[in-house]
Amino acid sequence: YSRGICLAKMKRHAQAVEDFSRAIALEPGNADMYTWRAQTYAFLGDEVRWEADFNKAKELRGKP
């Protein structure tokens, strides 16, 4: 997760998505991981995956 954040900040978005995906597989209840991955998908222009992760993060935080 931490490495994914560093990669995202370095604009290495494809690699960051891979790290966030691995982190989510290990801890699927962490909304922050979905938020970071959603932002990274947005940079990559993947609106479908961005929206899915954004909605999952909201769900995990209990927001409507």
JSON list of C-alpha atoms in Angstrom, two decimals:
[
{"chain": "A", "resi": 1, "resn": "TYR", "atom": "CA", "xyz": [0.00, 0.00, 0.00]},
{"chain": "A", "resi": 2, "resn": "SER", "atom": "CA", "xyz": [2.74, 2.45, 0.96]},
{"chain": "A", "resi": 3, "resn": "ARG", "atom": "CA", "xyz": [4.76, 1.60, -2.13]},
{"chain": "A", "resi": 4, "resn": "GLY", "atom": "CA", "xyz": [1.65, 2.16, -4.25]},
{"chain": "A", "resi": 5, "resn": "ILE", "atom": "CA", "xyz": [1.29, 5.64, -2.80]},
{"chain": "A", "resi": 6, "resn": "CYS", "atom": "CA", "xyz": [4.94, 6.41, -3.59]},
{"chain": "A", "resi": 7, "resn": "LEU", "atom": "CA", "xyz": [4.54, 5.10, -7.14]},
{"chain": "A", "resi": 8, "resn": "ALA", "atom": "CA", "xyz": [1.37, 7.14, -7.66]},
{"chain": "A", "resi": 9, "resn": "LYS", "atom": "CA", "xyz": [3.15, 10.29, -6.47]},
{"chain": "A", "resi": 10, "resn": "MET", "atom": "CA", "xyz": [5.97, 9.50, -8.92]},
{"chain": "A", "resi": 11, "resn": "LYS", "atom": "CA", "xyz": [3.33, 9.24, -11.70]},
{"chain": "A", "resi": 12, "resn": "ARG", "atom": "CA", "xyz": [4.01, 5.54, -12.21]},
{"chain": "A", "resi": 13, "resn": "HIS", "atom": "CA", "xyz": [0.29, 4.83, -12.22]},
{"chain": "A", "resi": 14, "resn": "ALA", "atom": "CA", "xyz": [0.20, 1.39, -13.81]},
{"chain": "A", "resi": 15, "resn": "GLN", "atom": "CA", "xyz": [2.63, 0.04, -11.21]},
{"chain": "A", "resi": 16, "resn": "ALA", "atom": "CA", "xyz": [0.76, 1.81, -8.44]},
{"chain": "A", "resi": 17, "resn": "VAL", "atom": "CA", "xyz": [-2.50, 0.11, -9.46]},
{"chain": "A", "resi": 18, "resn": "GLU", "atom": "CA", "xyz": [-0.75, -3.27, -9.21]},
{"chain": "A", "resi": 19, "resn": "ASP", "atom": "CA", "xyz": [0.44, -2.52, -5.68]},
{"chain": "A", "resi": 20, "resn": "PHE", "atom": "CA", "xyz": [-2.95, -1.19, -4.57]},
{"chain": "A", "resi": 21, "resn": "SER", "atom": "CA", "xyz": [-4.62, -4.28, -6.01]},
{"chain": "A", "resi": 22, "resn": "ARG", "atom": "CA", "xyz": [-2.27, -6.56, -4.06]},
{"chain": "A", "resi": 23, "resn": "ALA", "atom": "CA", "xyz": [-2.88, -4.56, -0.87]},
{"chain": "A", "resi": 24, "resn": "ILE", "atom": "CA", "xyz": [-6.66, -4.72, -1.37]},
{"chain": "A", "resi": 25, "resn": "ALA", "atom": "CA", "xyz": [-6.46, -8.49, -1.82]},
{"chain": "A", "resi": 26, "resn": "LEU", "atom": "CA", "xyz": [-4.76, -8.70, 1.59]},
{"chain": "A", "resi": 27, "resn": "GLU", "atom": "CA", "xyz": [-7.02, -6.18, 3.34]},
{"chain": "A", "resi": 28, "resn": "PRO", "atom": "CA", "xyz": [-10.27, -5.75, 1.36]},
{"chain": "A", "resi": 29, "resn": "GLY", "atom": "CA", "xyz": [-11.99, -3.70, 4.06]},
{"chain": "A", "resi": 30, "resn": "ASN", "atom": "CA", "xyz": [-9.63, -0.71, 3.85]},
{"chain": "A", "resi": 31, "resn": "ALA", "atom": "CA", "xyz": [-11.47, 2.18, 2.18]},
{"chain": "A", "resi": 32, "resn": "ASP", "atom": "CA", "xyz": [-8.30, 4.26, 1.81]},
{"chain": "A", "resi": 33, "resn": "MET", "atom": "CA", "xyz": [-6.78, 1.68, -0.49]},
{"chain": "A", "resi": 34, "resn": "TYR", "atom": "CA", "xyz": [-9.81, 1.82, -2.76]},
{"chain": "A", "resi": 35, "resn": "THR", "atom": "CA", "xyz": [-9.65, 5.62, -2.73]},
{"chain": "A", "resi": 36, "resn": "TRP", "atom": "CA", "xyz": [-6.00, 5.66, -3.78]},
{"chain": "A", "resi": 37, "resn": "ARG", "atom": "CA", "xyz": [-6.59, 3.08, -6.48]},
{"chain": "A", "resi": 38, "resn": "ALA", "atom": "CA", "xyz": [-9.61, 5.06, -7.73]},
{"chain": "A", "resi": 39, "resn": "GLN", "atom": "CA", "xyz": [-7.51, 8.21, -8.01]},
{"chain": "A", "resi": 40, "resn": "THR", "atom": "CA", "xyz": [-4.85, 6.27, -9.87]},
{"chain": "A", "resi": 41, "resn": "TYR", "atom": "CA", "xyz": [-7.43, 4.88, -12.29]},
{"chain": "A", "resi": 42, "resn": "ALA", "atom": "CA", "xyz": [-8.61, 8.45, -12.86]},
{"chain": "A", "resi": 43, "resn": "PHE", "atom": "CA", "xyz": [-5.09, 9.46, -13.89]},
{"chain": "A", "resi": 44, "resn": "LEU", "atom": "CA", "xyz": [-5.05, 6.51, -16.29]},
{"chain": "A", "resi": 45, "resn": "GLY", "atom": "CA", "xyz": [-8.40, 7.59, -17.75]},
{"chain": "A", "resi": 46, "resn": "ASP", "atom": "CA", "xyz": [-10.21, 4.41, -16.69]},
{"chain": "A", "resi": 47, "resn": "GLU", "atom": "CA", "xyz": [-13.58, 5.85, -15.69]},
{"chain": "A", "resi": 48, "resn": "VAL", "atom": "CA", "xyz": [-15.31, 2.50, -15.16]},
{"chain": "A", "resi": 49, "resn": "ARG", "atom": "CA", "xyz": [-12.75, 1.23, -12.66]},
{"chain": "A", "resi": 50, "resn": "TRP", "atom": "CA", "xyz": [-12.44, 4.68, -11.06]},
{"chain": "A", "resi": 51, "resn": "GLU", "atom": "CA", "xyz": [-16.18, 4.75, -10.39]},
{"chain": "A", "resi": 52, "resn": "ALA", "atom": "CA", "xyz": [-16.24, 1.17, -9.06]},
{"chain": "A", "resi": 53, "resn": "ASP", "atom": "CA", "xyz": [-13.42, 1.83, -6.58]},
{"chain": "A", "resi": 54, "resn": "PHE", "atom": "CA", "xyz": [-14.82, 5.22, -5.59]},
{"chain": "A", "resi": 55, "resn": "ASN", "atom": "CA", "xyz": [-18.20, 3.63, -4.83]},
{"chain": "A", "resi": 56, "resn": "LYS", "atom": "CA", "xyz": [-16.57, 0.77, -2.93]},
{"chain": "A", "resi": 57, "resn": "ALA", "atom": "CA", "xyz": [-14.64, 3.25, -0.76]},
{"chain": "A", "resi": 58, "resn": "LYS", "atom": "CA", "xyz": [-17.88, 5.12, 0.01]},
{"chain": "A", "resi": 59, "resn": "GLU", "atom": "CA", "xyz": [-19.60, 1.84, 0.86]},
{"chain": "A", "resi": 60, "resn": "LEU", "atom": "CA", "xyz": [-16.82, 0.82, 3.23]},
{"chain": "A", "resi": 61, "resn": "ARG", "atom": "CA", "xyz": [-16.98, 4.19, 4.96]},
{"chain": "A", "resi": 62, "resn": "GLY", "atom": "CA", "xyz": [-20.74, 3.79, 5.37]},
{"chain": "A", "resi": 63, "resn": "LYS", "atom": "CA", "xyz": [-21.61, 6.91, 3.37]},
{"chain": "A", "resi": 64, "resn": "PRO", "atom": "CA", "xyz": [-24.68, 6.95, 1.13]}
]
